[in-house]
Coordinates of C-alpha atoms in Angstrom, one line a residue:
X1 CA -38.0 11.2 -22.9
X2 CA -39.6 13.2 -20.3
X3 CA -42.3 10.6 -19.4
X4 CA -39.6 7.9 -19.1
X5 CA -37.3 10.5 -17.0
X6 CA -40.6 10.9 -14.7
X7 CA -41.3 7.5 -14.2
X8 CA -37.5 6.6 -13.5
X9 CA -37.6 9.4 -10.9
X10 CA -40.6 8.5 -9.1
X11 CA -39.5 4.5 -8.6
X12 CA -35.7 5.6 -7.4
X13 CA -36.8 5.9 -3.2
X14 CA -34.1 6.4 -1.0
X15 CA -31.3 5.6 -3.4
X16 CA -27.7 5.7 -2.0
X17 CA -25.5 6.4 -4.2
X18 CA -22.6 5.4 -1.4
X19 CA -19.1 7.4 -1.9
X20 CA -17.5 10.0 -3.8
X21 CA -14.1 10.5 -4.5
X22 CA -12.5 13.6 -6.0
X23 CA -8.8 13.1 -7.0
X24 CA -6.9 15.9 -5.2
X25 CA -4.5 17.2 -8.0
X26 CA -2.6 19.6 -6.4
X27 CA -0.4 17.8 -3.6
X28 CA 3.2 17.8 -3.2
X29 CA 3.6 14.1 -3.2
X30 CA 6.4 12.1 -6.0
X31 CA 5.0 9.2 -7.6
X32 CA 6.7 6.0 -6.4
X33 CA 6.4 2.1 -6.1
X34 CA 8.1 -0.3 -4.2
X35 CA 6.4 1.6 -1.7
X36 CA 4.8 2.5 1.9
X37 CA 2.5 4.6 3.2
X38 CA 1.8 5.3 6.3
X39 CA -0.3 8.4 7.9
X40 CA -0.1 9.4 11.9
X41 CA -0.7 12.8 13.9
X42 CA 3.2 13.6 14.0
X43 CA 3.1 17.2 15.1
X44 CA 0.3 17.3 18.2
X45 CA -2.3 19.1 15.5
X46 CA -4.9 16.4 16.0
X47 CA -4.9 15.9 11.9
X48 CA -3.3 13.1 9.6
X49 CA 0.1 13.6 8.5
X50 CA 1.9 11.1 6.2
X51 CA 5.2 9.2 5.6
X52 CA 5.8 7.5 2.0
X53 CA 9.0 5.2 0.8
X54 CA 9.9 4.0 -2.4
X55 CA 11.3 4.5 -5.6
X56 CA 10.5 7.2 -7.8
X57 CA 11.4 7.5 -11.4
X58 CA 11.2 10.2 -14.1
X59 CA 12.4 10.4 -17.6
X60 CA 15.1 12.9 -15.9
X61 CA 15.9 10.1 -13.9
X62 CA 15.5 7.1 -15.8
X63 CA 17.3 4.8 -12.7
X64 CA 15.2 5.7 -9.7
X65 CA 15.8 7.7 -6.4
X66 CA 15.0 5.6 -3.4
X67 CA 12.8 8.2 -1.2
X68 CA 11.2 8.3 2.5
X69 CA 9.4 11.8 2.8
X70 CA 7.2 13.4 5.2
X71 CA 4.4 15.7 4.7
X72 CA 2.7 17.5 7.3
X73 CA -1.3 18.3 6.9
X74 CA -2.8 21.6 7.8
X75 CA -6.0 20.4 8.9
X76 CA -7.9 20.4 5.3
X77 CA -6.2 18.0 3.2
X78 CA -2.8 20.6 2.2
X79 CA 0.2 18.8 2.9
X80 CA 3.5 20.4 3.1
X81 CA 6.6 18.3 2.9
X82 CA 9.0 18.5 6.1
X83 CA 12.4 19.2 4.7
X84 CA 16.0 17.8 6.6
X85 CA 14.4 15.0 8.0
X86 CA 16.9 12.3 8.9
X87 CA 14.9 9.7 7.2
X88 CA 17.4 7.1 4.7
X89 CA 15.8 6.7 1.3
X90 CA 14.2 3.2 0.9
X91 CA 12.5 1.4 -1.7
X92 CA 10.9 -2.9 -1.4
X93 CA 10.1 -0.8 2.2
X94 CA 7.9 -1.2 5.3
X95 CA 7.2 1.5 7.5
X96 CA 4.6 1.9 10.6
X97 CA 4.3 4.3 13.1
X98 CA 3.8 3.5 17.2
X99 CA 4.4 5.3 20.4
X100 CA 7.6 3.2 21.3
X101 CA 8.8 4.7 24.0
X102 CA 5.8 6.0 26.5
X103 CA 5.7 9.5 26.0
X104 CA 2.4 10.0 23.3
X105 CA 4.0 11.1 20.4
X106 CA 4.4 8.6 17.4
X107 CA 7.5 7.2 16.5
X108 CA 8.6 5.7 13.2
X109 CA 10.2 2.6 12.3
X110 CA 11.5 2.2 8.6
X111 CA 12.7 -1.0 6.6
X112 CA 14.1 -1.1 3.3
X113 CA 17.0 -1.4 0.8
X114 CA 18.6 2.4 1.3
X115 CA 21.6 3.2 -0.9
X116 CA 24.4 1.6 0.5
X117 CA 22.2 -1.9 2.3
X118 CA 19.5 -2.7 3.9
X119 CA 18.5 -0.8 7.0
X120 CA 16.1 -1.3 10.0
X121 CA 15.9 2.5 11.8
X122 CA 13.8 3.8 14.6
X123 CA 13.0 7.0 15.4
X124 CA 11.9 9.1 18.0
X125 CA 9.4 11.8 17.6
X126 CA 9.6 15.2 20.4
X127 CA 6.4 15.8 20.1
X128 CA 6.8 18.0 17.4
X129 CA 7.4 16.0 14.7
X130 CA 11.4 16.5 14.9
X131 CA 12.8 12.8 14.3
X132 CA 16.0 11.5 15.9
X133 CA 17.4 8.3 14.8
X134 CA 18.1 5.4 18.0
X135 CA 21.3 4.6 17.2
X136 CA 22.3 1.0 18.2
X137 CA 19.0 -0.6 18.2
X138 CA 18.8 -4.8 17.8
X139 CA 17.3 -4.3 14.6
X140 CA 18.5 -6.6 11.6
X141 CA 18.0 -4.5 8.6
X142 CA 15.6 -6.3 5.6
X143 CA 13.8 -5.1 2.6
X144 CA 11.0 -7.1 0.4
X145 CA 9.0 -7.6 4.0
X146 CA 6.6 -6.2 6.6
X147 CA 6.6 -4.5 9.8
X148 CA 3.7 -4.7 12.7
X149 CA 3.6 -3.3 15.8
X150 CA 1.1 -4.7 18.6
X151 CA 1.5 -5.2 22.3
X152 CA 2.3 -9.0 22.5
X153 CA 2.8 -9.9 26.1
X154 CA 0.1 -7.3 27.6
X155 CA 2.4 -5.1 29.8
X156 CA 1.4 -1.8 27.4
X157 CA 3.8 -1.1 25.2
X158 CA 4.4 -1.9 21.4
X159 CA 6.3 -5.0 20.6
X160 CA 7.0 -5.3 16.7
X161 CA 7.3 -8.4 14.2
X162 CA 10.2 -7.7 11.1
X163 CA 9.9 -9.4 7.6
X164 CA 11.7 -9.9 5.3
X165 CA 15.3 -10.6 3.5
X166 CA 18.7 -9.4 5.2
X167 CA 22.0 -8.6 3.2
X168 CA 22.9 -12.2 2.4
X169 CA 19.9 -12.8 0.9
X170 CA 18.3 -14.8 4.2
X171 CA 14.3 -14.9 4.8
X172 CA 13.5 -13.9 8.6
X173 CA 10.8 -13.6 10.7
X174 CA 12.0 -11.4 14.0
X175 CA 9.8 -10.5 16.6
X176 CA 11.6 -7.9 19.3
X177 CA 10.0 -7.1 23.1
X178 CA 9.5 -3.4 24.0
X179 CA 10.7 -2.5 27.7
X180 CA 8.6 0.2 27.5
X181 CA 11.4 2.6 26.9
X182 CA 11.8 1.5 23.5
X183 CA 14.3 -0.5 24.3
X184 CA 13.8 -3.7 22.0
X185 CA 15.2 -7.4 22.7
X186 CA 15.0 -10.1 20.0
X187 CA 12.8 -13.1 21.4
X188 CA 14.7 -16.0 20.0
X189 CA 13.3 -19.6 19.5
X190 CA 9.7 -18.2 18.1
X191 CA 8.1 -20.7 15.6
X192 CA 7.6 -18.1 13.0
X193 CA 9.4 -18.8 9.6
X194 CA 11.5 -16.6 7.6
X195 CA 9.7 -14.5 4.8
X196 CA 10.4 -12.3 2.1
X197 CA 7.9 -10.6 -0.2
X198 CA 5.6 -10.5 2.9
X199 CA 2.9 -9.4 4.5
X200 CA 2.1 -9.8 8.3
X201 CA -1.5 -8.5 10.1
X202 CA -2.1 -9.1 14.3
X203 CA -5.5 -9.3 15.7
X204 CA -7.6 -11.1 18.4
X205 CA -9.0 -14.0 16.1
X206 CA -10.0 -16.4 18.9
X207 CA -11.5 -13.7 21.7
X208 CA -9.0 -14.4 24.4
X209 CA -8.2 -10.9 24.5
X210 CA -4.4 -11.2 22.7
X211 CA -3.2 -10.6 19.7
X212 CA -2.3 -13.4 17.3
X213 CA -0.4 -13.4 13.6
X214 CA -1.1 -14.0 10.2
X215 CA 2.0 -14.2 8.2
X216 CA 2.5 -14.8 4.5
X217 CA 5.0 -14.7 1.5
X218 CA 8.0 -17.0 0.8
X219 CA 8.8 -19.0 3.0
X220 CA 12.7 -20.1 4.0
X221 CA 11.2 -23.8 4.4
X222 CA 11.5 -24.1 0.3
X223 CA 8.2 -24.9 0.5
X224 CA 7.2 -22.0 -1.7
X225 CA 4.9 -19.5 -0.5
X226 CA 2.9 -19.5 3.0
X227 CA 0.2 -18.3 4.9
X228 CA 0.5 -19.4 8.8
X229 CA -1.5 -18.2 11.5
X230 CA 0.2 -18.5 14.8
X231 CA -1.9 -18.1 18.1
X232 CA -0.9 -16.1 20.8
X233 CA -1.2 -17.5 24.7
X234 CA -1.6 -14.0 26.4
X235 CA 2.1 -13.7 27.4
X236 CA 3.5 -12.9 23.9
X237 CA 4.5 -17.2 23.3
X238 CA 3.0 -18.3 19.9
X239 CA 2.2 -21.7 18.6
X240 CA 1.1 -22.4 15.0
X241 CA -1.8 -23.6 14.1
X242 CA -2.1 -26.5 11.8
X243 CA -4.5 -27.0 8.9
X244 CA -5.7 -23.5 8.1
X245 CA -7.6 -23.3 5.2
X246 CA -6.0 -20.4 3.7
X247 CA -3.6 -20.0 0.1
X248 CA 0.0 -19.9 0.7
X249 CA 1.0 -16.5 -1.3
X250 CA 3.6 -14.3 -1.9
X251 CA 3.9 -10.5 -3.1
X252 CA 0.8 -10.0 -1.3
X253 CA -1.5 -8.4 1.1
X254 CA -3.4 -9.6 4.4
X255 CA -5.6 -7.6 6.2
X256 CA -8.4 -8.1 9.0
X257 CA -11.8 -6.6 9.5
X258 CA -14.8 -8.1 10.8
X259 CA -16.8 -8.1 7.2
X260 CA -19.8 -9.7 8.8
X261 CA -21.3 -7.7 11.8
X262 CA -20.4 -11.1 14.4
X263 CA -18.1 -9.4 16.0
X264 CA -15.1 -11.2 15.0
X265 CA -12.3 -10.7 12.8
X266 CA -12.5 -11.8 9.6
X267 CA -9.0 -11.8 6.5
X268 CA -8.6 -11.2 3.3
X269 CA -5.6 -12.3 1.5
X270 CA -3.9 -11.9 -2.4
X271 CA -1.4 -12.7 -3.4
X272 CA 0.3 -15.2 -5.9
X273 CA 0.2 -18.8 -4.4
X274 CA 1.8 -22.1 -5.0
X275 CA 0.5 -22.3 -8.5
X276 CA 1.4 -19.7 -9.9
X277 CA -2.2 -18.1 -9.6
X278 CA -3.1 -14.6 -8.4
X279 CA -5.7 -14.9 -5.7
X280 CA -7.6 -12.2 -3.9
X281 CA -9.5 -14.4 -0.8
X282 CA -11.8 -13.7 1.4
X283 CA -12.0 -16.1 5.3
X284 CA -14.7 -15.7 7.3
X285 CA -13.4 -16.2 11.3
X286 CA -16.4 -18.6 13.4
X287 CA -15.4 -16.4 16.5
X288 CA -12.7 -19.0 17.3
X289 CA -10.3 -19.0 15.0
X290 CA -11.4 -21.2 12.2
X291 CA -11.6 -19.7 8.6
X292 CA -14.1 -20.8 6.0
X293 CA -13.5 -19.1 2.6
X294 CA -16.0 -17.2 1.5
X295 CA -16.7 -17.8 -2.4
X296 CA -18.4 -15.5 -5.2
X297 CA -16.8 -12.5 -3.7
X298 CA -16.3 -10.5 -6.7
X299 CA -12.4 -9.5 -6.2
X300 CA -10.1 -10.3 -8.7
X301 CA -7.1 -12.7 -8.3
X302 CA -3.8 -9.9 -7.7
X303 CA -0.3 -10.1 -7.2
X304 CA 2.2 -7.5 -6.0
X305 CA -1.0 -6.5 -4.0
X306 CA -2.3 -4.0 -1.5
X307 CA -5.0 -3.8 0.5
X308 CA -6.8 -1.5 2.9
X309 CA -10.5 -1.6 5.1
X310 CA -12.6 1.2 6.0
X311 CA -16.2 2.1 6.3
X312 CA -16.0 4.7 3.3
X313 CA -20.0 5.6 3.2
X314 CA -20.6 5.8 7.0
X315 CA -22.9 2.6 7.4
X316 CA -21.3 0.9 10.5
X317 CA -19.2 -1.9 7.9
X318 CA -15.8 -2.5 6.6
X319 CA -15.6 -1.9 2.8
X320 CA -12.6 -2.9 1.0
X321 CA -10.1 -0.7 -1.6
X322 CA -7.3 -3.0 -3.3
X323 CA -5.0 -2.8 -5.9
X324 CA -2.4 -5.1 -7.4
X325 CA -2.2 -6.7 -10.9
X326 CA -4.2 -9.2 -13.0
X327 CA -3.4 -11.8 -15.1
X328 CA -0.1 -13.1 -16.3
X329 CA 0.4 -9.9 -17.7
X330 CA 0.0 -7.7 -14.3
X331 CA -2.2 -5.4 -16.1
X332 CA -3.0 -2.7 -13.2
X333 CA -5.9 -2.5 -11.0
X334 CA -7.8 -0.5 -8.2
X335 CA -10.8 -1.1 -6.6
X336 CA -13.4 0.1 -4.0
X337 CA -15.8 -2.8 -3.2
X338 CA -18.6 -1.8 -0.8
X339 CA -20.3 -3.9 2.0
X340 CA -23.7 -4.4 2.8
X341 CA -22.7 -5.5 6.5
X342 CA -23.0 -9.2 6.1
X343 CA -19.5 -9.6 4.3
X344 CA -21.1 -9.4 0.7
X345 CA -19.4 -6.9 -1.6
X346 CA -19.8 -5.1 -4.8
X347 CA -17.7 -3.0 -6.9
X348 CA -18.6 0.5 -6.4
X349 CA -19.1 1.7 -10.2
X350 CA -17.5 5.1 -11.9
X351 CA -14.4 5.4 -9.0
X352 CA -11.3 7.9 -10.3
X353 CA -8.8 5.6 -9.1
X354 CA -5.6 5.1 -10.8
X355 CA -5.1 1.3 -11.4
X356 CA -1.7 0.3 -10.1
X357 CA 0.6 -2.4 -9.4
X358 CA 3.5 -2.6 -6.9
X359 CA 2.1 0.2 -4.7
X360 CA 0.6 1.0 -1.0
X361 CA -3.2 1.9 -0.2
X362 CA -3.5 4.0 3.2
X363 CA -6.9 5.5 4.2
X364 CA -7.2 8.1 6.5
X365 CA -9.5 11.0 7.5
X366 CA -7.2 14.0 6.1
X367 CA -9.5 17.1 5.8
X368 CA -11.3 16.6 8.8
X369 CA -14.8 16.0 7.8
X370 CA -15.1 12.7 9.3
X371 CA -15.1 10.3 6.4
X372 CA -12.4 8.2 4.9
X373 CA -9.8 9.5 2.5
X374 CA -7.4 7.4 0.8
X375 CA -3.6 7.9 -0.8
X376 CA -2.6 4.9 -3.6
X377 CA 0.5 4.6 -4.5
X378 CA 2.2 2.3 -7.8
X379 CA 2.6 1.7 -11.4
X380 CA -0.4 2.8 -13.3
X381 CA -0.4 1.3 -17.1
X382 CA 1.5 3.7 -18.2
X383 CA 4.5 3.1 -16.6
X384 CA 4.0 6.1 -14.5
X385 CA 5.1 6.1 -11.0
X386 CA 1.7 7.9 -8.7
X387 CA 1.3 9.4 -5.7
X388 CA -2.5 10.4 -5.8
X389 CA -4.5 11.4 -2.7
X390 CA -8.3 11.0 -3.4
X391 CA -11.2 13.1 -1.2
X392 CA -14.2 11.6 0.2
X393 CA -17.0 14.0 -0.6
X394 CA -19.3 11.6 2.0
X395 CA -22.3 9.8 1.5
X396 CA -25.2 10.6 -0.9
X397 CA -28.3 10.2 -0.2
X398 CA -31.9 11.0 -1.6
X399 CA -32.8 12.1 2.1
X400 CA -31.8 14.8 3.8
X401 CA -28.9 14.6 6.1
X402 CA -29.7 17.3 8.3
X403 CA -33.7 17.4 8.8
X404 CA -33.8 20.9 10.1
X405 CA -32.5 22.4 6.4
X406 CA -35.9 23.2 4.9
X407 CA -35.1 22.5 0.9
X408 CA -37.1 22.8 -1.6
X409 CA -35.8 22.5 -5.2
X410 CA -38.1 23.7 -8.3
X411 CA -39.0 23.0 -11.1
X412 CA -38.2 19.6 -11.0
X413 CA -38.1 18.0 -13.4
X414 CA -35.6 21.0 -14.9
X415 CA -34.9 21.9 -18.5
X416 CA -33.1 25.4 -18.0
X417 CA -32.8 27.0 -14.2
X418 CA -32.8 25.4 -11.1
X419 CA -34.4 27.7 -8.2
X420 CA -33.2 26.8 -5.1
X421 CA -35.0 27.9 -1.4
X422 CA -33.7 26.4 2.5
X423 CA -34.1 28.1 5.7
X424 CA -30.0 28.9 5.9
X425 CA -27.4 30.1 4.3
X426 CA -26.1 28.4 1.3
X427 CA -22.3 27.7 1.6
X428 CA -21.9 25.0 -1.6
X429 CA -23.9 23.5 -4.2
X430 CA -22.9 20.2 -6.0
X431 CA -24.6 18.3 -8.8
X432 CA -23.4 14.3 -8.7
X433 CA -24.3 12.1 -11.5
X434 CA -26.0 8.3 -10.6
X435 CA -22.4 6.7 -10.0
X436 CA -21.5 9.4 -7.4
X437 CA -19.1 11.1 -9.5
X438 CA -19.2 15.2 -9.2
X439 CA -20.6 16.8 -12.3
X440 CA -20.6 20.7 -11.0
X441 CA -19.6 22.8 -8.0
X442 CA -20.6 26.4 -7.1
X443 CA -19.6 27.7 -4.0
X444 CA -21.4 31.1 -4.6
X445 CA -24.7 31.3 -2.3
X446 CA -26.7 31.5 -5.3
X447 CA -30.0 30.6 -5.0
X448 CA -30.3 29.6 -9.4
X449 CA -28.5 27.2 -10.6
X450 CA -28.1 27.4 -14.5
X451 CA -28.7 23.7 -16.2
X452 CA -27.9 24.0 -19.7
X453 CA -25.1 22.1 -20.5
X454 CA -26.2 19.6 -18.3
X455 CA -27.0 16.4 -20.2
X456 CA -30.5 14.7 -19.7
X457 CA -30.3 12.5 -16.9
X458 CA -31.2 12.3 -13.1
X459 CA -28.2 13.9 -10.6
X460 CA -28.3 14.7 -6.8
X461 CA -28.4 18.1 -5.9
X462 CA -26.0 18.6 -2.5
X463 CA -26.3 22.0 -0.7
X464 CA -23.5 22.7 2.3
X465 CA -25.1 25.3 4.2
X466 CA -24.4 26.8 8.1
X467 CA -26.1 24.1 9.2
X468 CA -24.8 21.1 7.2
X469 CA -26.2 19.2 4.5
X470 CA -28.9 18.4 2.8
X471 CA -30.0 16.7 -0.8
X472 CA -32.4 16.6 -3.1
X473 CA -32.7 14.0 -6.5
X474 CA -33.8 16.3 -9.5
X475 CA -34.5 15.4 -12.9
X476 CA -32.6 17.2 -15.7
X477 CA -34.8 17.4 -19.3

């Protein structure tokens, strides 16, 4: 065993292990689906604070409350929720934050079915965080849809697109002009067809420096489902462009990244199409517009989808978390598929991630240690409603991160006691096993670290000391 240990040790050179994600058990969020999520510096603090709708259910509440709370972050990952907001309950909701009205705080828009209808509401942050609903706005209130805000017409101020279905059942499509005030006016004659179960995404895809529109679900043509890509012309007028190669779906998601280090953006699209099959797609943009699917990705076909890009291990590419479900019988799933920076991905192996359907991914940097955390939202196969907030521990590596931390590690291989010597002052000491998952933590400043019960096996050994961090692979007999 030991030889075989030794040998596997001494051929593993700079292994990356990639991520690691702790499941933060102690938040004050309610499980829900039907859901958004949506995190944004609310208060001035310079840290991620979070919104989520939806529908939470309980055995003492067998029929479902219809929710939209916020939660404010102290800096570290601790959220505490804000009470009296003014926010309506919503659940088959859209919500997204943007500085409407000029004055560098973030506003709030929400969509949903409330109570009582279906609602469209803005409001307008003071600064602090204290929301105030704009009464009388030209919003059309819809549920089962999308909301995206982006400056359309380039005069520096953020226009939004609605989706979704109104309270007579009708599809719509509604984009609305932003005088800067946030004061919004309905652009009429657009060639954008109603949606509902929809998802909408706006990015440059040709480089002429505007924003254009991907927009997909079911369509009001009776058609079935749809995926149109609408180009802008710099002035906030959009034309639809004809023969894209991409699956109609609906109940899905759409976002854009650049997977492939070309310096255009890229889509990825699930969803359930016009054949009734669940399809998780990936189109790579030539730079003008034209998508080219990408096949052998490794993603697995979803419906009632979510999806969300981020560069979770720090190497300069977009890696990809989703979640929908699979199969005719929408069994539940969540995944984190890394990139290697030329669009090709891989399931990252021994993730805690719930697997859910019919729920929201948002990722955002929460405890301030400049990696990506993400909150998932759903239907796990239980039937339980989650709200779980995973922590990115950061990258592991078999190098040090910090070359100035002198470590030395001995003996290695261990059977019994670790002893442990830098040149500063231990803070932490971790232990992660070979698929990045965290075996042990000690936040004494030891300087021994006490093996037994470890299993046989090879871990990295992570110190956090006054000058950062540093790693070592050991070898555990």
């Amino acid at each position: 065993m030991k030889s075989t240990l030794l040998f596997t040790f001494l051929g593993l050179t700079q292994l990356l292990l990639g991520q690691t994600f702790t499941e933060l058990t102690e938040t004050p969020f309610q499980g829900v689906r039907q859901s958004s999520i949506a995190f944004a510096d609310i208060d001035g603090d310079d840290d991620m604070d979070v919104l989520i709708t939806g529908l939470n259910v309980t055995q003492q509440d067998p029929v479902g409350t219809r929710t939209a709370k916020l939660f404010t972050n102290d800096g570290s990952g601790n959220f505490t929720e804000v009470m009296n907001t003014p926010f309506e309950g919503v659940d088959d909701s859209s919500i997204a934050f943007a500085d409407v009205d000029g004055d560098n705080d973030q506003d709030v828009l929400i969509t949903g079915r409330s109570d009582s209808s279906r609602i469209a509401k803005l409001y307008t942050n003071d600064g602090f965080g204290n929301f105030s609903e704009v009464l009388g706005t030209s919003f059309e209130g819809l549920s089962r849809g999308s909301i995206s805000f982006v400056d359309i017409d380039a005069d520096n101020d953020q226009d939004v697109l609605i989706t979704g279905q109104n309270t007579s059942f009708s599809y719509r499509s509604k984009l609305y002009i932003n005088d800067g005030l946030g004061n919004f006016t309905e652009v009429t004659g657009t060639p954008f067809e109603g949606v509902i179960d929809s998802a909408t995404a706006f990015e440059d895809i040709d480089g002429d420096n505007d924003q254009d529109v991907l927009i997909t679900g079911t369509g009001a043509s009776g058609n079935g489902h749809i995926a149109k890509l609408y180009t802008n012309d710099g002035s906030g007028v959009f034309t639809e462009m004809m023969n894209t190669t991409f699956d109609g779906v609906g109940s899905g998601a759409v976002a854009f990244a650049d997977v492939d280090g070309d310096n255009d953006q890229d889509v990825f699209i699930s969803g359930s199409n016009n054949s009734n099959t669940y399809i998780s797609k990936l189109y790579v943009n030539d730079g003008f517009g034209d998508f080219a699917e990408m096949t052998g990705t490794p993603f697995a076909g979803l419906f009632q989808s979510a999806v969300a890009f981020a560069d979770v291990d720090d190497d300069n590419d977009q890696d990809l978390f989703l979640s929908g479900g699979t199969n005719s019988l929408n069994f539940p799933y969540t995944r984190l598929f890394t990139n290697d920076g030329s669009g090709n991905f891989a399931e990252a192996e021994g993730t805690p991630f719930s697997d859910v359907i019919d729920g929201s991914i948002a990722v955002a940097d929460v405890d301030g240690d400049s990696d990506m955390d993400v909150l998932i939202t759903g239907v796990d196969l239980n039937i339980q409603y989650i709200s779980k907030l995973y922590i990115n521990g950061g990258v592991l590596s078999s190098d040090d991160f910090n070359a100035d931390i002198n470590l030395t590690i001995y003996p290695n291989p261990v059977r019994d006691v670790l002893k442990i010597q830098t040149n500063h002052t231990i803070e932490t000491i971790e232990i992660f096993n070979m698929n990045g998952q965290l075996i042990m933590s000690d936040k004494r400043t030891s300087t021994q670290l006490y093996l037994e019960s470890l299993d046989s096996g090879i871990y990295l050994l992570r110190i956090k000391t006054d000058a950062g961090f540093a790693t070592k692979k050991i070898v555990k007999l």
